[in-house]
CSV table of C-alpha atoms and ligand atoms in Angstrom, one decimal:
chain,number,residue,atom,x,y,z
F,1,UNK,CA,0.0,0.0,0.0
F,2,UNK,CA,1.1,3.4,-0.9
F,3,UNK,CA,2.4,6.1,1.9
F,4,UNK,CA,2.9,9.1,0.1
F,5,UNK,CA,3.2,10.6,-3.2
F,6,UNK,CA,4.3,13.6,-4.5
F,7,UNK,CA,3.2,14.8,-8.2
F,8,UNK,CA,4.8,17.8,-9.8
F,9,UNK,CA,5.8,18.9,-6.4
F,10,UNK,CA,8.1,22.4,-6.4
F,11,UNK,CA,9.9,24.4,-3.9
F,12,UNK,CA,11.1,28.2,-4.4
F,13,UNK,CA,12.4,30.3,-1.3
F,14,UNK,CA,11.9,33.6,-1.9
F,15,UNK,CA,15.2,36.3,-1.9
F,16,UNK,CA,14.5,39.3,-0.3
F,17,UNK,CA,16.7,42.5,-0.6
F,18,UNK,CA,16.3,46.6,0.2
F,19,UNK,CA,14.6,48.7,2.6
F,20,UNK,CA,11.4,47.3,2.0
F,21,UNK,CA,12.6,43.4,1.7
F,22,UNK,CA,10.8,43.0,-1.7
F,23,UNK,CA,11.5,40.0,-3.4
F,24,UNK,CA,14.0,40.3,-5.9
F,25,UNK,CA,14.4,36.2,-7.1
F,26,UNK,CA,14.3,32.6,-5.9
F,27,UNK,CA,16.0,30.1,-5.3
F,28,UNK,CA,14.7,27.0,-6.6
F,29,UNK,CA,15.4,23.8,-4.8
F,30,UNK,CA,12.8,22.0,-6.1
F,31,UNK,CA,11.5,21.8,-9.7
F,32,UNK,CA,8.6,19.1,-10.4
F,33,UNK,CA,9.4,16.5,-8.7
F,34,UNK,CA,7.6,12.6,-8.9
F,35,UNK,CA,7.5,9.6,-7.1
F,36,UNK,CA,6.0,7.5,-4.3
F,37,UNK,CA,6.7,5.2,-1.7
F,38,UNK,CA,4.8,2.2,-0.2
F,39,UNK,CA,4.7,0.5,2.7
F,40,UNK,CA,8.4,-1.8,3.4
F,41,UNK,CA,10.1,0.2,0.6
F,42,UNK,CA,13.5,2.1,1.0
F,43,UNK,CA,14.2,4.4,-1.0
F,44,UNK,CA,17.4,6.4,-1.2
F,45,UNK,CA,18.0,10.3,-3.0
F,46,UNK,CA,21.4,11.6,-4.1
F,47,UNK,CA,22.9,14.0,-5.4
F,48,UNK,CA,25.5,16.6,-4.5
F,49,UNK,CA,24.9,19.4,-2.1
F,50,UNK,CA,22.5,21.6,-2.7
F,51,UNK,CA,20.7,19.3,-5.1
F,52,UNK,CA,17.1,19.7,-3.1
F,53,UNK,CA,17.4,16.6,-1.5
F,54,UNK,CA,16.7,17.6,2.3
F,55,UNK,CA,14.1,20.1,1.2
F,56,UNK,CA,12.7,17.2,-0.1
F,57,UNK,CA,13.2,15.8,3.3
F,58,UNK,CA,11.4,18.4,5.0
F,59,UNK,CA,9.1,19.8,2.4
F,60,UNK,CA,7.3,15.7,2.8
F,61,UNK,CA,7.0,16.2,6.3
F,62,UNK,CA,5.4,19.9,6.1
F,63,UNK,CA,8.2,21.9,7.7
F,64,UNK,CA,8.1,23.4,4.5
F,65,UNK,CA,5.0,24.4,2.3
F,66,UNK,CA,5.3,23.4,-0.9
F,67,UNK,CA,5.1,26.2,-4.1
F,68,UNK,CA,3.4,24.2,-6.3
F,69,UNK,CA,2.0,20.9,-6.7
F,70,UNK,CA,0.5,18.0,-4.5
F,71,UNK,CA,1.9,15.5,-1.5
F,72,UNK,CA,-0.9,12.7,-1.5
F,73,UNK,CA,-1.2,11.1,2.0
F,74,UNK,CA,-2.8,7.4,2.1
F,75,UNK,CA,-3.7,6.7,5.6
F,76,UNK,CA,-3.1,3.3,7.7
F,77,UNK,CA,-7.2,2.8,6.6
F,78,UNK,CA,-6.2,3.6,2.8
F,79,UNK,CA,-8.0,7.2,2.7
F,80,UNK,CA,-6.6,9.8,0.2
F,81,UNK,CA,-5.5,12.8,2.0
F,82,UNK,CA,-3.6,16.0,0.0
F,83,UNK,CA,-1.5,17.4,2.3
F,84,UNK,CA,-0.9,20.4,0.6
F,85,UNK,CA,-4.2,21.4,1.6
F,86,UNK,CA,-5.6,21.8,5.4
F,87,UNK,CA,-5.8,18.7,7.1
F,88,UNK,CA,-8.7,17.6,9.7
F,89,UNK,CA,-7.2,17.7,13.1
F,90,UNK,CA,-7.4,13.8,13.4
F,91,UNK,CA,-6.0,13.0,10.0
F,92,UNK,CA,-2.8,16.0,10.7
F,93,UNK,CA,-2.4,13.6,13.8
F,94,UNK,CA,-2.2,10.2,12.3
F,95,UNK,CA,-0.1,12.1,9.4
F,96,UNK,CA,2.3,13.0,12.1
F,97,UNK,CA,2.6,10.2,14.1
F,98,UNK,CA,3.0,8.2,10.4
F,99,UNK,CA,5.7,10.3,9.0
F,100,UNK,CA,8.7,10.9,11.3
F,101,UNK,CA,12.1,12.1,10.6
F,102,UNK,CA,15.6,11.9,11.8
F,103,UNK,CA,18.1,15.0,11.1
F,104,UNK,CA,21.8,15.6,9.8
F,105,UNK,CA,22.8,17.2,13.0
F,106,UNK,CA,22.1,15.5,16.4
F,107,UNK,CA,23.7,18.3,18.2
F,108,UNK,CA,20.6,20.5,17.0
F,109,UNK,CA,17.7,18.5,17.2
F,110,UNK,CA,17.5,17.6,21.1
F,111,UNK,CA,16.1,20.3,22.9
F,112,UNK,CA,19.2,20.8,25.5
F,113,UNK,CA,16.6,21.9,28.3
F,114,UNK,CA,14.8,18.8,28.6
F,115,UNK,CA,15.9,15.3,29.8
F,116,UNK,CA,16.1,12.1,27.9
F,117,UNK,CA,13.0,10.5,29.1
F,118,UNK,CA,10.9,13.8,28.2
F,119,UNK,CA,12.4,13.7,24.9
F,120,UNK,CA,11.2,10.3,24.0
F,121,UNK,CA,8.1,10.9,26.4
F,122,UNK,CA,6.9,13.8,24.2
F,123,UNK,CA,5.7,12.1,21.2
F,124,UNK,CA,4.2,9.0,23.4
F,125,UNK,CA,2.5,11.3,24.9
F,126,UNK,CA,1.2,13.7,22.1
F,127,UNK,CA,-0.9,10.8,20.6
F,128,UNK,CA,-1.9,8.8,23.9
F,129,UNK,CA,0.1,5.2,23.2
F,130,UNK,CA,0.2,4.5,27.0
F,131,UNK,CA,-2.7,5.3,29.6
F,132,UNK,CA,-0.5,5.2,32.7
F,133,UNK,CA,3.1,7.4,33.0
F,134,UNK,CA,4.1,3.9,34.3
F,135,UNK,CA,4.1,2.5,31.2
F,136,UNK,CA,4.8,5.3,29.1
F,137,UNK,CA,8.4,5.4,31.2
F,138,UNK,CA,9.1,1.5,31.0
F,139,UNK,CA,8.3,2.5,27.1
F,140,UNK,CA,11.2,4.5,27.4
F,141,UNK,CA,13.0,2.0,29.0
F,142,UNK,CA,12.5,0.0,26.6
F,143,UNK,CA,13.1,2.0,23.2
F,144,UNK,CA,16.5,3.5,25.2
F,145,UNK,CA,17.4,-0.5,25.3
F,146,UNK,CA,16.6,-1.2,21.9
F,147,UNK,CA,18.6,1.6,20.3
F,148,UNK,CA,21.6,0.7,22.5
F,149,UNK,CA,21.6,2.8,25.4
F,150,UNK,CA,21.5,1.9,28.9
F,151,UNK,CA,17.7,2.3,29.8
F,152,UNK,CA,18.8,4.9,33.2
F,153,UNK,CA,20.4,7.5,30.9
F,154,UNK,CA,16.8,8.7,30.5
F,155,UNK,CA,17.5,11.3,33.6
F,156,UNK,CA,20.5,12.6,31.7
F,157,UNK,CA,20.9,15.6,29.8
F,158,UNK,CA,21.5,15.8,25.6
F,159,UNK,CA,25.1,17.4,26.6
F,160,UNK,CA,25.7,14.6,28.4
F,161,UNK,CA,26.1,12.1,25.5
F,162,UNK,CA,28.5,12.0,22.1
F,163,UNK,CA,26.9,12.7,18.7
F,164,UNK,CA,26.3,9.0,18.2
F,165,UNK,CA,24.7,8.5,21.4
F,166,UNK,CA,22.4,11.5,20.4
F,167,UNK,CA,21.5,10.3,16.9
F,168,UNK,CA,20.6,6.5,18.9
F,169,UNK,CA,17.8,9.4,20.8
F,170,UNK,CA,16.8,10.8,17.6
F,171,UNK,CA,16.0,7.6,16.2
F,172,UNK,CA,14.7,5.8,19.6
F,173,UNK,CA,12.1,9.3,20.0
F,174,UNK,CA,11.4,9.1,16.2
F,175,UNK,CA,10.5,5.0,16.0
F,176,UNK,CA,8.2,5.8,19.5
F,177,UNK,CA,5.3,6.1,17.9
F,178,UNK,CA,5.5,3.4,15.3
F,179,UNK,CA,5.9,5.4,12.1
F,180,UNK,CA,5.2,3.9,8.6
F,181,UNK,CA,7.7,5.6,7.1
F,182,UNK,CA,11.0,7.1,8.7
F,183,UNK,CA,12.7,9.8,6.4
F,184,UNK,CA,16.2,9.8,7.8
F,185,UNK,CA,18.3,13.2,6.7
F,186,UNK,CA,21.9,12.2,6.1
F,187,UNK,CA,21.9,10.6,9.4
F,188,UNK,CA,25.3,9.9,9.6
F,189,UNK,CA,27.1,12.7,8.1
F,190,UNK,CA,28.1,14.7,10.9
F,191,UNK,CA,29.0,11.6,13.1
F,192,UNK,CA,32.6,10.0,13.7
F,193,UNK,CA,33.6,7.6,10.5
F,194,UNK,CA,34.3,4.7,13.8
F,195,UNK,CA,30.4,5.2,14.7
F,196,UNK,CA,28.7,5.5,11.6
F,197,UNK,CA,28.0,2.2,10.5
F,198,UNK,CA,27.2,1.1,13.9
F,199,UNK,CA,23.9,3.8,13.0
F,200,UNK,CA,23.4,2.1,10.1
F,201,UNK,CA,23.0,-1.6,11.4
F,202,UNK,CA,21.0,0.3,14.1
F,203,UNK,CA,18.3,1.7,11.2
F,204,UNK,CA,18.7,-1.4,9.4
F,205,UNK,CA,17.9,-3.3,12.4
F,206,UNK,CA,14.7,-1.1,12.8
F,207,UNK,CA,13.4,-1.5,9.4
F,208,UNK,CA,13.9,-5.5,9.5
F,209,UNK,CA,11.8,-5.6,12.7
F,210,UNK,CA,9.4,-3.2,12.0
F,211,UNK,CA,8.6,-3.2,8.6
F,212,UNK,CA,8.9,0.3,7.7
F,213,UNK,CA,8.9,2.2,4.8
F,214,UNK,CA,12.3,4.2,4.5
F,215,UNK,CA,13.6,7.6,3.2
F,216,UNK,CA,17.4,7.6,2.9
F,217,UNK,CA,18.6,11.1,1.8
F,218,UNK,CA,22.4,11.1,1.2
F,219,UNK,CA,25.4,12.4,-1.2
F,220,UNK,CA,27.3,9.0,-0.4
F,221,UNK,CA,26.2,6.7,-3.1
F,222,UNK,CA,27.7,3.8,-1.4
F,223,UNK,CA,25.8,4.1,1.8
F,224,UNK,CA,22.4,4.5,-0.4
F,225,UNK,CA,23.1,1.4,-2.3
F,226,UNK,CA,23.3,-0.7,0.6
F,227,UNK,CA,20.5,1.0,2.3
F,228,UNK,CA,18.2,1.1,-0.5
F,229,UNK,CA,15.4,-0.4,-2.7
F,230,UNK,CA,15.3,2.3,-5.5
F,231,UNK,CA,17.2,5.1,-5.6
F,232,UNK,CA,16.2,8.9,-7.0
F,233,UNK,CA,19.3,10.8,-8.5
F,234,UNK,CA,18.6,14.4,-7.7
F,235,UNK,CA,20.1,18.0,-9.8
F,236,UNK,CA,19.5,21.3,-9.6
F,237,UNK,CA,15.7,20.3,-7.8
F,238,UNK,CA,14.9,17.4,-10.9
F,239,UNK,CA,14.9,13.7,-10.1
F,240,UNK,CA,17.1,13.1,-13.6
F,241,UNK,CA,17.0,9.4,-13.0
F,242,UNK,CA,15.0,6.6,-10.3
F,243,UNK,CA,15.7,3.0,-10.8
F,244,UNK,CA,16.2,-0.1,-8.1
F,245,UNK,CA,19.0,0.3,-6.4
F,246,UNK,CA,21.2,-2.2,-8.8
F,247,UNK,CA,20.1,-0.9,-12.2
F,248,UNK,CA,21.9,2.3,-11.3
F,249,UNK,CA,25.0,0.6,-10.2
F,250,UNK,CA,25.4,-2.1,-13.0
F,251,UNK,CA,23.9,0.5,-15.8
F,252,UNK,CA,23.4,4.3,-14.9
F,253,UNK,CA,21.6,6.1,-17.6
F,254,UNK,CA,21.6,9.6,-17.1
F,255,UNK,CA,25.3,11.3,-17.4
F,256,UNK,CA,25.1,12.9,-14.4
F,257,UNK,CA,24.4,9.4,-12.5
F,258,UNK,CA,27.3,8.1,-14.6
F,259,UNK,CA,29.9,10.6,-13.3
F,260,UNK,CA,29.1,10.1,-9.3
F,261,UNK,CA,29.7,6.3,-10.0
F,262,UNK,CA,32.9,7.1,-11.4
F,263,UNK,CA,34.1,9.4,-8.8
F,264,UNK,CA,33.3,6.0,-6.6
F,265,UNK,CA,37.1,4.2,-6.0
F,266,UNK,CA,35.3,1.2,-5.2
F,267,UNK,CA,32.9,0.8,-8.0
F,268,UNK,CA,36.0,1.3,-10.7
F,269,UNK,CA,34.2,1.9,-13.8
F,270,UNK,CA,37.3,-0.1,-15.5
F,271,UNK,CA,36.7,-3.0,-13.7
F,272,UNK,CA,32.6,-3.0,-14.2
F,273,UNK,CA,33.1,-1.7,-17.6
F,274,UNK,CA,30.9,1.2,-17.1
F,275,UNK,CA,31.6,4.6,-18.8
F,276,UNK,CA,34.3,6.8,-17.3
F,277,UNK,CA,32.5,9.9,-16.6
F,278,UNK,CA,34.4,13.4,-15.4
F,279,UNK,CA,32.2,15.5,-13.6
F,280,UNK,CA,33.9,18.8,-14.1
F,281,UNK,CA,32.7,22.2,-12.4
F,282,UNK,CA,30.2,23.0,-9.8
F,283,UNK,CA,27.0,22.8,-9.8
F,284,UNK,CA,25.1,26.0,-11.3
F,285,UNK,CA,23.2,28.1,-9.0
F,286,UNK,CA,19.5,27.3,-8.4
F,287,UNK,CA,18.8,31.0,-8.2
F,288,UNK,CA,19.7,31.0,-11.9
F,289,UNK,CA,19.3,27.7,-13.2
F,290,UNK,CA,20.1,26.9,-17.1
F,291,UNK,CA,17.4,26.8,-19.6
F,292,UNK,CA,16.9,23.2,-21.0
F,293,UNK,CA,18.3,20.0,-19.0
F,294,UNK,CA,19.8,21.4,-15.9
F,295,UNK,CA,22.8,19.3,-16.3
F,296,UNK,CA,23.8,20.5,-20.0
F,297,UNK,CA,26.9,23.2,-18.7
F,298,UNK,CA,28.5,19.8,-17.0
F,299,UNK,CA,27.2,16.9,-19.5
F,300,UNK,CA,30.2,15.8,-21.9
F,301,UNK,CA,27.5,14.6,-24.0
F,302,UNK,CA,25.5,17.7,-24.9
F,303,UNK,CA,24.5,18.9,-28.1
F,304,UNK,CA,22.0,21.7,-29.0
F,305,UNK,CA,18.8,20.6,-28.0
F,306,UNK,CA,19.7,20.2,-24.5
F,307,UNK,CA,20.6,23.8,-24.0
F,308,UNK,CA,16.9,24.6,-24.7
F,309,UNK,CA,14.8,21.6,-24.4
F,310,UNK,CA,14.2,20.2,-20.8
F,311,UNK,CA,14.1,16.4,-21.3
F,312,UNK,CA,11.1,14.8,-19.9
F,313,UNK,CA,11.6,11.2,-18.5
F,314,UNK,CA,11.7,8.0,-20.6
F,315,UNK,CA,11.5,5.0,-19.7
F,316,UNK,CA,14.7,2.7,-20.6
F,317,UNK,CA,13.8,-0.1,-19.1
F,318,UNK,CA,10.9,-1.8,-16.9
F,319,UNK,CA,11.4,0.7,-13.5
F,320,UNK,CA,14.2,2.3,-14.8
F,321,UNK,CA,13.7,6.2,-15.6
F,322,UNK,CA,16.0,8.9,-17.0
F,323,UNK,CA,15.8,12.4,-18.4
F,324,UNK,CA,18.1,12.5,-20.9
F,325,UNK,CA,17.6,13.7,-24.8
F,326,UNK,CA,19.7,10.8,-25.4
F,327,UNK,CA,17.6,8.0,-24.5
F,328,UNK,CA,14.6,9.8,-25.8
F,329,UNK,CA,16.4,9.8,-29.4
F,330,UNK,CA,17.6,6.6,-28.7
F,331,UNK,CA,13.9,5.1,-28.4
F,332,UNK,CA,13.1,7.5,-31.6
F,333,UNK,CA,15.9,5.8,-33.5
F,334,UNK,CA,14.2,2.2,-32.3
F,335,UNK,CA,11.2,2.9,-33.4
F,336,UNK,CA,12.4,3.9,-36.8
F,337,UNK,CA,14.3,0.8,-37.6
F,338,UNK,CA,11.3,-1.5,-35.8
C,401,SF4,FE1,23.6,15.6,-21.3
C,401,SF4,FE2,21.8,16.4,-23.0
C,401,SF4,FE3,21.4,14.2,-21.6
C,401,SF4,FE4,21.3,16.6,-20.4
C,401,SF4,S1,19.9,15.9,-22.0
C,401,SF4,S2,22.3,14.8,-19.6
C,401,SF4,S3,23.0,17.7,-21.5
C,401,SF4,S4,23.0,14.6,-23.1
C-alpha cells in the first residue's frame, strides 16, 4: 500500500533584498518532482549538495510548504489525503505520528533543556500510546534499550552524550510512535567515521523488525546502495534518473548518475566496464538555473537541444527512468528501424 506521493511537487524560497525586503528572485530547490513510496520500501536520494534533497526531506514532512504541486497522504485505513491542503485535526495527527524524521545534526535536534525520558516521552505522549506514565516510562525503557543505550540515561541531559549516542535518541524518539515511514536526513554525516556504521545496522535493524517504509537522503552513493530499494538521483531540484538500487549501479543512464559512479574508487568503472564519466565544475546556481536539461553546462554529452529543451523522463527499461535527450532519441531511433 502506498504512503505518500508527490506529483509535480516544487519548492522556491523567496530572496529578499532593500529597505522594503521585496522579493528580488528565488531560489529554486525544487523543480517538479515525482515519485512515491509504499509500505516496506527504502528508498534512497542523491545527489550533490544543494541538489534539493533535504528540502525534499522536509518539504514531505510539512516543515516546509510546498510552491506548487500536491503530497498525497494514504492513511493506515487507505483514505486519500492531499497534504498540501488543510488537514482535519485527526488525520494531521495520524499524518504526524505516520511520517517521522531523523536529522543531519544530532547536536541540534534535542532540545538541550529537557531530559532524555521527556524527549522520548513527548511524542508517546502527544498521541496517547500508553494510559498510565508507568508504562509510558518502561516504554522508554524499553526504546532506550533497543537503540543501544542503557535504559537509566533517560535522567541525563543531551550534553551529556556524544553525537552518536544522540542520533541513537533521535532515532529511539522518532520509531516511539510506530511510524510507517521514517525519512532519515543524512543521518550519519556529521558523526565520527568509527560510529557511523554502527547507525546504520541500528536503522537497518529497525526497518527488518518493523517493517517500515524508508527515506534515505544522502550524497554517499555507497551508503544509499546498501540502504536502499530504489534510488532517486537528484540535480538542480529534478529527479534526472530513479531506478532499483542495482540498475543504477550495474547501468546508470543519465550522465550525471554516470559521473558520481565514477568518482566511486570502489565501483572502478574499469573493472565494471561502465563509462568513465568526469564531472567537471560545480553545480550552477538554483537562483539561476540553465534553460533546457539542468545538467547541460556539466554533460560531456551535450549537443544543441539540450541547452533549450528540458528532457522529460523516458523510460529505458521496466522501472528504470532517465531524463536525458539521449535515450529519448535513442527510443526514436528504435522505433524507426522496428
Ligand atoms: Fe547531457 Fe543532454 Fe542528456 Fe542533459 S539531456 S544529460 S545535456 S545529453
Amino acid at each position: 500500500m502506498k504512503i505518500l506521493q508527490t506529483q509535480n511537487l516544487k519548492k522556491h524560497f523567496p530572496i529578499r533584498s532593500g529597505v522594503f525586503l521585496q522579493i528580488t528572485g528565488y531560489v529554486k530547490a525544487l523543480e517538479k518532482v515525482d515519485f512515491e513510496i509504499s509500505e516496506g520500501e527504502t528508498i534512497g536520494i542523491v545527489g550533490e549538495s544543494g541538489c534539493g534533497k533535504s528540502t525534499l526531506g522536509k518539504t514531505l514532512v510539512k516543515i516546509y510548504e510546498p510552491t506548487a504541486g500536491s503530497i498525497t497522504y494514504f492513511d493506515p485505513t487507505g483514505k486519500v489525503h492531499d497534504i498540501t491542503k488543510g488537514l482535519r485535526k485527526d488525520v494531521r495527527s495520524i499524518f504526524r505520528k505516520d511520517v517521522q524524521m531523523i536529522f543531519q545534526n544530532p547536536y541540534d535536534s534535542l532540545d538541550p533543556r529537557m531530559t532524555i525520558r521527556d524527549i522520548i516521552r513527548e511524542p508517546i505522549e502527544t498521541h496517547r500510546l500508553f494510559n498510565t506514565s508507568q508504562a509510558m516510562d518502561d516504554y522508554v525503557r524499553e526504546l532506550l534499550t533497543k537503540v543501544g543505550l542503557d535504559p537509566d540515561y533517560g535522567k541525563r541531559y543531551p550534553h551529556e552524550f556524544s553525537g552518536g549516542q544522540r542520533q541513537r535518541i533521535a532515532i529511539a524518539r522518532s520509531i516511539s510512535v510506530k511510524p510507517r515511514l521514517l525519512i532519515c536526513d543524512e543521518p550519519t554525516s556529521a558523526l565520527d567515521v568509527s560510529v557511523q556504521s554502527q547507525i546504520i545496522n541500528l536503522l537497518k535493524q529497525i526497518q527488518r523488525e518493523n517493517q517500515m517504509a524508508f527515506i534515505f537522503i544522502s550524497h554517499n552513493l555507497d551508503l544509499v546502495y546498501h540502504m536502499s530499494d530504489r534510488i532517486l538521483v537528484m540535480y538542480l531540484g529534478n529527479i534526472v534518473e530513479s531506478a532499483p538500487s542495482t540498475a543504477i549501479f550495474d547501468s546508470p543512464a543519465h550522465p550525471y548518475t554516470q559521473a558520481l559512479m565514477s568518482a566511486i574508487p570502489s565501483w572502478n568503472p574499469t573493472e565494471r566496464k561502465l563509462k568513465d564519466v568526469k564531472l567537471e565544475g560545480e553545480p550552477p546556481s538554483p537562483i539561476n538555473p540553465p534553460h533546457g536539461c539542468p545538467f547541460h553546462p556539466r554533460c560531456q554529452y551535450r549537443f544543441d537541444a539540450c541547452s533549450t529543451v528540458k528532457p522529460d523522463p523516458v523510460m529505458v527499461s521496466p522501472g528504470h527512468i532517465c531524463a536525458c535527450h539521449l535515450h529519448a532519441e535513442k527510443q526514436k531511433d528504435e522505433k524507426i528501424v522496428s
